[in-house]
Amino acid sequence: MRVFITGASGWIGSAVVPELIGAGHQVVGLARSDASAAALAEAGAEVRRGTLDDLDTLRSAAADADGVIHLAFKHDIAFNGGFEDAADADRRAIDTFGEVLAGSDRPFLIASGTLGLAPGRVATEQDGQESGPVGAHPAGGPAKRLANAHATVALADRGIRSSVVRLPPTVHGDGDHGFLATVVAIAREKGVSGYIGDGANRWPAVHRSDAAHLFRLALESAPAGSTLHAVADEGVPIRTVAEVIGRHLGLPVHSVSPDDAPRHFSWLADFLGMDNPASSAHTRELLGWQPTQSGLIDDLDKGHYFATVPKN
């Protein structure tokens, strides 16, 4: 297929691109900067310059493609008080792709998340499905982003082979600058590897390469309207993560009270305290996906999250 990808040079996209090219697909990646364009060209992808707000560019690229994978999200503004604006931009892109692809039976994938789906129990692909009218935006950025996933699934009724790939909060691997890298940075800064409360709350996780492989399988064969979980580790206790970080950095491992968590962990506190185990049993059965890379704890023990960054 000729596949158009937004967010193609990001953490997930930069693994999806070689996964697709290695399987014989042609990739066209959206690039908003010279650096992104250069990285995509080096990876063997065709470059389409533009941003998520350039709806005419998105429309044209989708029209020329056999399938679309939408990975871009304005994380830079989402975690600086603009989550609703980021979700609104995401919805405009989804609606644009839906208009172009309607009636074509072409695949359209988006990335979503598992956080908050079923607090306190193991979330499945059936959790968090649309129960009300599709199209109305609930209040709040995270709720709007969930509505965006619902709208994508509903595109199956418009003749699009749509699917949503939910990612765990930790998509780990060498080069990760996400949640896990932030937890490590906070431990360095505070001089203690912390967890909230008793640290028994669990996070699911997946290696970036395994996630990229699932995106390819979904592009090639996921049924219309599928919700998929890119989950390898069903639930790793945060205290266990903190203990590994403390061991590698030579730091004490301490509990942080829920009241002190916002001061200690800043914006990450709300996420780090969630209990969010998730299953991928249905996804594995549906697509034959089997993670083969290191689990979260084994990947942490490889040491790349603790490499010292040289100062300029």
PDB file of C-alpha atoms in Angstrom, residues 1 25 66 68-69 105-110 125 152-153 155-156 159-166 213-229 282-289:
ATOM      1  CA  MET A   1       0.000   0.000   0.000  1.00  0.00           C
ATOM      2  CA  HIS A  25       4.659  -0.671   1.723  1.00  0.00           C
ATOM      3  CA  ASP A  66      -4.272   3.513  -0.030  1.00  0.00           C
ATOM      4  CA  VAL A  68      -3.859   6.508   6.501  1.00  0.00           C
ATOM      5  CA  ILE A  69      -2.255   6.182   9.938  1.00  0.00           C
ATOM      6  CA  ASP A 105     -12.979   0.595   2.282  1.00  0.00           C
ATOM      7  CA  ARG A 106      -9.452   1.907   2.783  1.00  0.00           C
ATOM      8  CA  PRO A 107      -7.816   1.496   6.227  1.00  0.00           C
ATOM      9  CA  PHE A 108      -7.662   4.426   8.631  1.00  0.00           C
ATOM     10  CA  LEU A 109      -5.880   3.995  11.985  1.00  0.00           C
ATOM     11  CA  ILE A 110      -5.449   6.378  14.877  1.00  0.00           C
ATOM     12  CA  GLU A 125     -10.725  -3.692  24.221  1.00  0.00           C
ATOM     13  CA  THR A 152     -13.018   6.944  14.324  1.00  0.00           C
ATOM     14  CA  VAL A 153     -14.597   3.590  15.157  1.00  0.00           C
ATOM     15  CA  LEU A 155     -16.347   5.631  10.462  1.00  0.00           C
ATOM     16  CA  ALA A 156     -16.777   1.924   9.753  1.00  0.00           C
ATOM     17  CA  GLY A 159     -17.297   2.495   4.332  1.00  0.00           C
ATOM     18  CA  ILE A 160     -13.890   2.996   5.964  1.00  0.00           C
ATOM     19  CA  ARG A 161     -11.834   0.183   7.504  1.00  0.00           C
ATOM     20  CA  SER A 162     -11.217   2.227  10.617  1.00  0.00           C
ATOM     21  CA  SER A 163      -9.474   1.076  13.777  1.00  0.00           C
ATOM     22  CA  VAL A 164      -8.160   2.548  17.011  1.00  0.00           C
ATOM     23  CA  VAL A 165      -4.879   1.324  18.491  1.00  0.00           C
ATOM     24  CA  ARG A 166      -4.761   2.097  22.201  1.00  0.00           C
ATOM     25  CA  HIS A 213       4.316  -4.181  14.443  1.00  0.00           C
ATOM     26  CA  LEU A 214       0.716  -4.008  15.668  1.00  0.00           C
ATOM     27  CA  PHE A 215       0.094  -0.858  13.622  1.00  0.00           C
ATOM     28  CA  ARG A 216       1.242  -2.737  10.524  1.00  0.00           C
ATOM     29  CA  LEU A 217      -0.976  -5.731  11.259  1.00  0.00           C
ATOM     30  CA  ALA A 218      -3.936  -3.430  11.846  1.00  0.00           C
ATOM     31  CA  LEU A 219      -3.273  -1.552   8.602  1.00  0.00           C
ATOM     32  CA  GLU A 220      -3.154  -4.792   6.660  1.00  0.00           C
ATOM     33  CA  SER A 221      -5.996  -6.772   8.196  1.00  0.00           C
ATOM     34  CA  ALA A 222      -7.916  -5.254  11.132  1.00  0.00           C
ATOM     35  CA  PRO A 223     -11.680  -5.459  10.583  1.00  0.00           C
ATOM     36  CA  ALA A 224     -13.585  -2.185  10.230  1.00  0.00           C
ATOM     37  CA  GLY A 225     -14.474  -0.628  13.572  1.00  0.00           C
ATOM     38  CA  SER A 226     -11.782  -2.460  15.559  1.00  0.00           C
ATOM     39  CA  THR A 227     -10.429  -1.288  18.907  1.00  0.00           C
ATOM     40  CA  LEU A 228      -7.009  -2.799  19.611  1.00  0.00           C
ATOM     41  CA  HIS A 229      -4.675  -2.824  22.601  1.00  0.00           C
ATOM     42  CA  HIS A 282      -8.663  -9.952  22.060  1.00  0.00           C
ATOM     43  CA  THR A 283      -6.088  -8.110  19.918  1.00  0.00           C
ATOM     44  CA  ARG A 284      -3.720 -11.062  19.966  1.00  0.00           C
ATOM     45  CA  GLU A 285      -6.464 -13.482  18.987  1.00  0.00           C
ATOM     46  CA  LEU A 286      -7.842 -11.203  16.270  1.00  0.00           C
ATOM     47  CA  LEU A 287      -4.578 -10.341  14.516  1.00  0.00           C
ATOM     48  CA  GLY A 288      -2.103 -12.936  15.740  1.00  0.00           C
ATOM     49  CA  TRP A 289       0.016 -10.209  17.335  1.00  0.00           C
TER      50      TRP A 289
END
